[in-house]
Amino acid sequence: MRRLFHRAASLWRNVSRKSAVERDLSDELNSHLELLVAAKMKNGLSERDARRAALLDLEGAEQVKERVRESRSGYRFELFLQDVRFAFRTLRKAPAFSLTVTLVLALGIGSTALMFAIVDSVLLEGPRFPEAERLYTLWQRIPEEPRVSFSPKEFTAWQKQTQVFESLSFATGTGFTISGRGDPELVIGRMVPANVFQVLRTVPQLGRAFASSDANQHVVVLSHALWRKKFTAGPDVVGKSITLNGEPYTIVGVLPENFEFEGPDAALFVPVDLTNQMFAQAADAHFLRVIGRVKAGVTRQQLDAEVSLLGTRVDDPDDRTNRRYFALSLKELTTGELRTPLYVLLCAVTFLLMIACANVANLSLARGSARQSEMGIRAALGASRGRLVTQLLTESILLALIGGVAGIGLAVWGLDLLRGFATQNVPELLRAHISAPSVAFAFAVSGLAAVLFGLGPAFAASRASFESVLKGTTRTTTSSERTRQALVFGEIGIAAVLLTCCALMIRSFAALTHADPGFRPAHVIIADLALGKDRYPDAPQMVQFYRKALDAIRNLAGADAIGMVTHLPFGGNSWGNGFDVEGYTPPPNTSYSAQIRPVSPGYFAALGIPLKQGRDFSEQDRENTPGVAIVNELLAKRFWPNESPIGKRIRYSSEWLSVIGVCGNIKHARLDAEPDMEIYASYPQVPAPIMKFVGRDLNFVVRSSNGGSISAELRNTIRALDPNAVVKINTMDARIRESTAQPRFRTWLIAIFSAFALTLACLGIYGVIAYLVTQRYKEIGIRIALGATRANILQLILGRTFRLAALGIAAGLLAAFFLSRFLASMLFGITVHDPLTFVAVPLGLVAVALLAGYFPARRATRVDPVTSLRYE
Amino acid sequence: MGKKADLLQGTLHLLILKALSVQPLHGLGVSNRIGQITDGTFEVKPGSLFPALHRMEEAGWLKAYWGESENNRRAKYYMLTKAGRRQLETETKDWQRISLGIATALRAT
């Protein structure tokens, strides 16, 4: 303890009063010398001889001083400071080198840190609920749909019988029109049992969670975002009233800011229970997304066992279904779709970082060979090899640190940019933030990069020997040249892999945007509206409104075709329902479901869906006329492969409908999905209890060649009929574009990374070829003197470039050929070994590589033989 | 310069502590005293003496002060501190144990 104190005190003295300590040492050695001289003179030597002998005995005052210094506390620290100071000086003296390296590193580290931050907050962090690992969602799988929700009947049964779940809850989405606070606005709300916040273990920021007595009462809990927007974050909001669908609701609570359940767009939560009329009427409809908290200590195996057991037990024996039940943890649910793209992007940035490191190593090597004489001289003056390596490593660590800090700045900026660019369509990005782990990751990466690119060149440079420097021949040249070429080979190889993946994604994206949705989206305007419960309590009022609106819209100038639909493709909601075909008994354990779309006459023409057989609905297909339906080709071919479907009967509710027409298949919500079976119904014929539930959100579809003016007129027409209606006008093209936002986003990201990679690889090629030209300056001069033409020289240098590039590209393509299958799930319309990609990428790369080599090659052709022979 | 034994690692500290146990000495004094008490077996060169002295001072075993030498020259003197005396005791015991052990080992047949 005391010793430690002494050491600390000495360290402080050595550092803070360095000159005094040095003077003291010098005085001590002088006095030692004088004492020695005096002693020798006492033994009879003359003063001159005594002094000479004394100096010999001392064996060099400076050397003794140096050894004392080395033994002092803080010697290593001082050495380190010296190295850092020296490194700063050297780096300042080579600004082009330092700046390039910092930039390249910042780019590599920055993009890696950014990607890691996204992966960290989206994939690794998961949902932010206490003990979120105990939260599971329940699903069913049928052949046509991989993820089906629960019906109220099933939910009730499961709730009674479950052994592993502590509590079960659910959510079902519905639109709410908020009026009385500014313009009426349609928001997405969730109907939930009163226990949902207990299941999630969320405590509202203001007010309270639901009590069980709240079920089916007019109370509401607001999201943080809605509270800010509609109540400007006023603290006195609890107890106030808000008008939803024309009815007053009392606000009982506001959720915390980071609360995210059922998607970021859930603006409010309303408590219900299954006695609610809505659930009672649709006891077999699958629209409850079930979530539950398993008891502590329940394993995944126990959970899965119960889920499959309950699945068989609860199944209605009459309903011979082939449903499979399964549980997904909340984390799996929220990150499932993003997992592959994010990991692919993380791989891409890691590749980018590798190229950046290779590039920096390359630059350092080039600089190392330029500094060989300096190293040689320092070695000759007594610097040990360890000392030189430490010095060079300090330089690279310093550069890496600066690059790391700049990289984090770049990542913060990049994330902001991405957020602004993509939050709407990639809501998960909202959660992303540059967290402590990602900063730590960036520094770990930069540290590793420093050692990686610092160590090799450091050893190469420190190997420089005094003689070789003096002789002017450096024996490390060939080996370092070989290392540099290997590095460039690696860079080009990795760039080729990245570019191949990028090209595949771009090709796939192009295929996606050119995919045929099955209808003609151009020139189609959509009016999206929601009807409030106050003015339209039941189906008759709703149907009446549709009629009036359709008549008014039909008369708009410029409307070539118009129609109405409750579930628009790419509109965000869907209505999947089971159905029966008359005279057809499905095999045991099979059930079918189709997309049901109540539409008006003219819908097919307005959206541009081809009618293949039969006729469209007409105004005569009304409430009191025989029920009719139009089915799509997929359904028709499946059930009536060899006969005309016209006149056959089908039902999705209790009433049979005659098929009057067959239309083309369309894509429902994604361009890259297969079409579903579809049943179109004439809207007045939809049974009233169902219409009341499905008909509140609807779309008018207008085909018109003058889009601009008709949008405004469309809005005014609807507003004139119902001033409280929430109307959103959009084009069908925009709707489809939104559906491709995620692939577009990731294609952009990977394209940016690939562009960086290509630039860096080109820099590498340029560096190596430029160095080659400088080295062979004399040789080129001789060749020119002997009559080589400029074309010969160009050919010589470009030949070298080509060989260097071709090897790397070949290796890269080979790797890409095997790696591209990891992209398979993200590709659409092309194979993972898309021939065009695998031909175009190498050709393009060779061209770019030759361009990078061309600049130094052109310089070589301008070599003046006379100067070149005098060169060196 | 005759045949001198090289100093074993660690013995230098013990010898310096021992040399200073009687009275404070300056660097040359320490070196002469070691030569004297070891019958000239060890000769300590300035290149190892001064680093050792400084290291021991930093460890708190020695205290340095400037004083007058026997022939009126300014010289830096070193004296043992309490910690230094304790260190001398422990190092002496350690050394005796080691040398006894080695002697026993060498006697063994």
Short mmCIF file of N, CA and C in Angstrom, two decimals, chain A residues 772-831:
data_model
loop_
_atom_site.label_atom_id
_atom_site.label_comp_id
_atom_site.label_asym_id
_atom_site.label_seq_id
_atom_site.Cartn_x
_atom_site.Cartn_y
_atom_site.Cartn_z
N LEU A 772 3.57 0.65 -59.72
CA LEU A 772 4.26 -0.19 -60.70
C LEU A 772 4.94 0.67 -61.76
N VAL A 773 4.19 1.67 -62.24
CA VAL A 773 4.73 2.56 -63.28
C VAL A 773 5.96 3.29 -62.76
N THR A 774 5.86 3.81 -61.52
CA THR A 774 7.00 4.53 -60.95
C THR A 774 8.22 3.62 -60.87
N GLN A 775 7.98 2.36 -60.47
CA GLN A 775 9.08 1.44 -60.29
C GLN A 775 9.74 1.07 -61.60
N ARG A 776 8.92 0.96 -62.64
CA ARG A 776 9.47 0.51 -63.91
C ARG A 776 9.75 1.68 -64.85
N TYR A 777 9.88 2.84 -64.22
CA TYR A 777 10.11 4.07 -64.97
C TYR A 777 11.28 3.93 -65.94
N LYS A 778 12.38 3.41 -65.39
CA LYS A 778 13.61 3.27 -66.17
C LYS A 778 13.38 2.31 -67.33
N GLU A 779 12.79 1.18 -66.97
CA GLU A 779 12.54 0.15 -67.99
C GLU A 779 11.68 0.70 -69.13
N ILE A 780 10.64 1.45 -68.74
CA ILE A 780 9.76 2.01 -69.77
C ILE A 780 10.54 2.98 -70.66
N GLY A 781 11.39 3.77 -70.01
CA GLY A 781 12.21 4.70 -70.76
C GLY A 781 13.06 3.98 -71.80
N ILE A 782 13.67 2.86 -71.36
CA ILE A 782 14.52 2.10 -72.28
C ILE A 782 13.70 1.55 -73.44
N ARG A 783 12.52 1.01 -73.08
CA ARG A 783 11.65 0.46 -74.12
C ARG A 783 11.32 1.52 -75.18
N ILE A 784 11.00 2.72 -74.67
CA ILE A 784 10.64 3.79 -75.61
C ILE A 784 11.85 4.15 -76.46
N ALA A 785 13.02 4.21 -75.78
CA ALA A 785 14.24 4.55 -76.52
C ALA A 785 14.52 3.51 -77.60
N LEU A 786 14.16 2.26 -77.31
CA LEU A 786 14.42 1.19 -78.28
C LEU A 786 13.33 1.10 -79.34
N GLY A 787 12.35 2.00 -79.26
CA GLY A 787 11.38 2.07 -80.34
C GLY A 787 9.99 1.56 -80.02
N ALA A 788 9.72 1.27 -78.74
CA ALA A 788 8.36 0.86 -78.39
C ALA A 788 7.43 2.04 -78.62
N THR A 789 6.25 1.76 -79.19
CA THR A 789 5.30 2.87 -79.41
C THR A 789 4.52 3.09 -78.13
N ARG A 790 3.83 4.22 -78.08
CA ARG A 790 2.99 4.54 -76.91
C ARG A 790 1.92 3.46 -76.74
N ALA A 791 1.44 2.94 -77.88
CA ALA A 791 0.41 1.90 -77.81
C ALA A 791 0.97 0.66 -77.13
N ASN A 792 2.26 0.32 -77.44
CA ASN A 792 2.88 -0.84 -76.81
C ASN A 792 2.92 -0.69 -75.30
N ILE A 793 3.33 0.52 -74.87
CA ILE A 793 3.47 0.78 -73.43
C ILE A 793 2.10 0.68 -72.76
N LEU A 794 1.12 1.31 -73.39
CA LEU A 794 -0.24 1.30 -72.85
C LEU A 794 -0.70 -0.15 -72.68
N GLN A 795 -0.39 -0.93 -73.72
CA GLN A 795 -0.80 -2.33 -73.71
C GLN A 795 -0.11 -3.09 -72.58
N LEU A 796 1.17 -2.78 -72.39
CA LEU A 796 1.96 -3.44 -71.35
C LEU A 796 1.33 -3.20 -69.98
N ILE A 797 1.06 -1.91 -69.68
CA ILE A 797 0.56 -1.56 -68.35
C ILE A 797 -0.89 -2.05 -68.18
N LEU A 798 -1.70 -1.84 -69.20
CA LEU A 798 -3.10 -2.28 -69.09
C LEU A 798 -3.19 -3.79 -69.00
N GLY A 799 -2.23 -4.49 -69.64
CA GLY A 799 -2.18 -5.94 -69.55
C GLY A 799 -1.99 -6.38 -68.10
N ARG A 800 -1.05 -5.69 -67.45
CA ARG A 800 -0.82 -5.98 -66.03
C ARG A 800 -2.09 -5.74 -65.22
N THR A 801 -2.74 -4.58 -65.48
CA THR A 801 -3.97 -4.23 -64.77
C THR A 801 -4.99 -5.32 -64.98
N PHE A 802 -5.13 -5.74 -66.23
CA PHE A 802 -6.14 -6.73 -66.56
C PHE A 802 -5.89 -8.03 -65.81
N ARG A 803 -4.62 -8.46 -65.80
CA ARG A 803 -4.32 -9.72 -65.11
C ARG A 803 -4.67 -9.63 -63.64
N LEU A 804 -4.31 -8.50 -63.02
CA LEU A 804 -4.59 -8.28 -61.61
C LEU A 804 -6.10 -8.33 -61.36
N ALA A 805 -6.85 -7.59 -62.19
CA ALA A 805 -8.30 -7.47 -61.99
C ALA A 805 -8.99 -8.80 -62.30
N ALA A 806 -8.58 -9.43 -63.40
CA ALA A 806 -9.30 -10.63 -63.86
C ALA A 806 -9.25 -11.73 -62.81
N LEU A 807 -8.08 -11.88 -62.18
CA LEU A 807 -7.95 -12.91 -61.14
C LEU A 807 -8.93 -12.66 -60.00
N GLY A 808 -8.92 -11.41 -59.53
CA GLY A 808 -9.80 -11.05 -58.41
C GLY A 808 -11.27 -11.22 -58.77
N ILE A 809 -11.61 -10.79 -59.98
CA ILE A 809 -13.00 -10.88 -60.40
C ILE A 809 -13.43 -12.34 -60.49
N ALA A 810 -12.54 -13.17 -61.05
CA ALA A 810 -12.88 -14.58 -61.20
C ALA A 810 -13.14 -15.20 -59.83
N ALA A 811 -12.25 -14.90 -58.88
CA ALA A 811 -12.42 -15.46 -57.53
C ALA A 811 -13.71 -14.94 -56.91
N GLY A 812 -13.96 -13.64 -57.10
CA GLY A 812 -15.16 -13.04 -56.53
C GLY A 812 -16.43 -13.65 -57.09
N LEU A 813 -16.43 -13.88 -58.39
CA LEU A 813 -17.62 -14.47 -59.02
C LEU A 813 -17.87 -15.87 -58.51
N LEU A 814 -16.77 -16.61 -58.34
CA LEU A 814 -16.89 -17.96 -57.84
C LEU A 814 -17.53 -17.94 -56.45
N ALA A 815 -17.02 -17.02 -55.60
CA ALA A 815 -17.59 -16.89 -54.25
C ALA A 815 -19.05 -16.47 -54.34
N ALA A 816 -19.33 -15.51 -55.20
CA ALA A 816 -20.71 -15.01 -55.31
C ALA A 816 -21.64 -16.12 -55.78
N PHE A 817 -21.12 -16.99 -56.63
CA PHE A 817 -21.93 -18.08 -57.17
C PHE A 817 -22.45 -18.95 -56.03
N PHE A 818 -21.58 -19.15 -55.01
CA PHE A 818 -22.00 -19.99 -53.88
C PHE A 818 -22.76 -19.19 -52.84
N LEU A 819 -22.39 -17.92 -52.68
CA LEU A 819 -23.02 -17.13 -51.62
C LEU A 819 -24.41 -16.64 -52.00
N SER A 820 -24.68 -16.50 -53.30
CA SER A 820 -25.91 -15.83 -53.71
C SER A 820 -27.15 -16.59 -53.27
N ARG A 821 -27.00 -17.89 -52.93
CA ARG A 821 -28.22 -18.61 -52.54
C ARG A 821 -28.77 -18.08 -51.22
N PHE A 822 -27.92 -17.39 -50.42
CA PHE A 822 -28.45 -16.81 -49.19
C PHE A 822 -29.42 -15.66 -49.49
N LEU A 823 -29.35 -15.17 -50.71
CA LEU A 823 -30.24 -14.08 -51.10
C LEU A 823 -31.58 -14.60 -51.59
N ALA A 824 -31.64 -15.93 -51.79
CA ALA A 824 -32.78 -16.49 -52.51
C ALA A 824 -34.12 -15.95 -52.01
N SER A 825 -34.28 -15.86 -50.68
CA SER A 825 -35.59 -15.46 -50.17
C SER A 825 -35.90 -14.00 -50.48
N MET A 826 -34.89 -13.24 -50.88
CA MET A 826 -35.14 -11.82 -51.15
C MET A 826 -35.26 -11.53 -52.64
N LEU A 827 -35.07 -12.56 -53.44
CA LEU A 827 -35.09 -12.32 -54.88
C LEU A 827 -36.44 -12.66 -55.48
N PHE A 828 -36.82 -11.93 -56.49
CA PHE A 828 -38.10 -12.15 -57.14
C PHE A 828 -37.90 -12.11 -58.64
N GLY A 829 -38.42 -13.09 -59.33
CA GLY A 829 -38.43 -13.04 -60.78
C GLY A 829 -37.13 -13.42 -61.45
N ILE A 830 -36.05 -13.64 -60.68
CA ILE A 830 -34.80 -14.10 -61.29
C ILE A 830 -34.26 -15.22 -60.42
N THR A 831 -33.34 -16.02 -60.97
CA THR A 831 -32.74 -17.07 -60.16
C THR A 831 -31.51 -16.49 -59.48
#
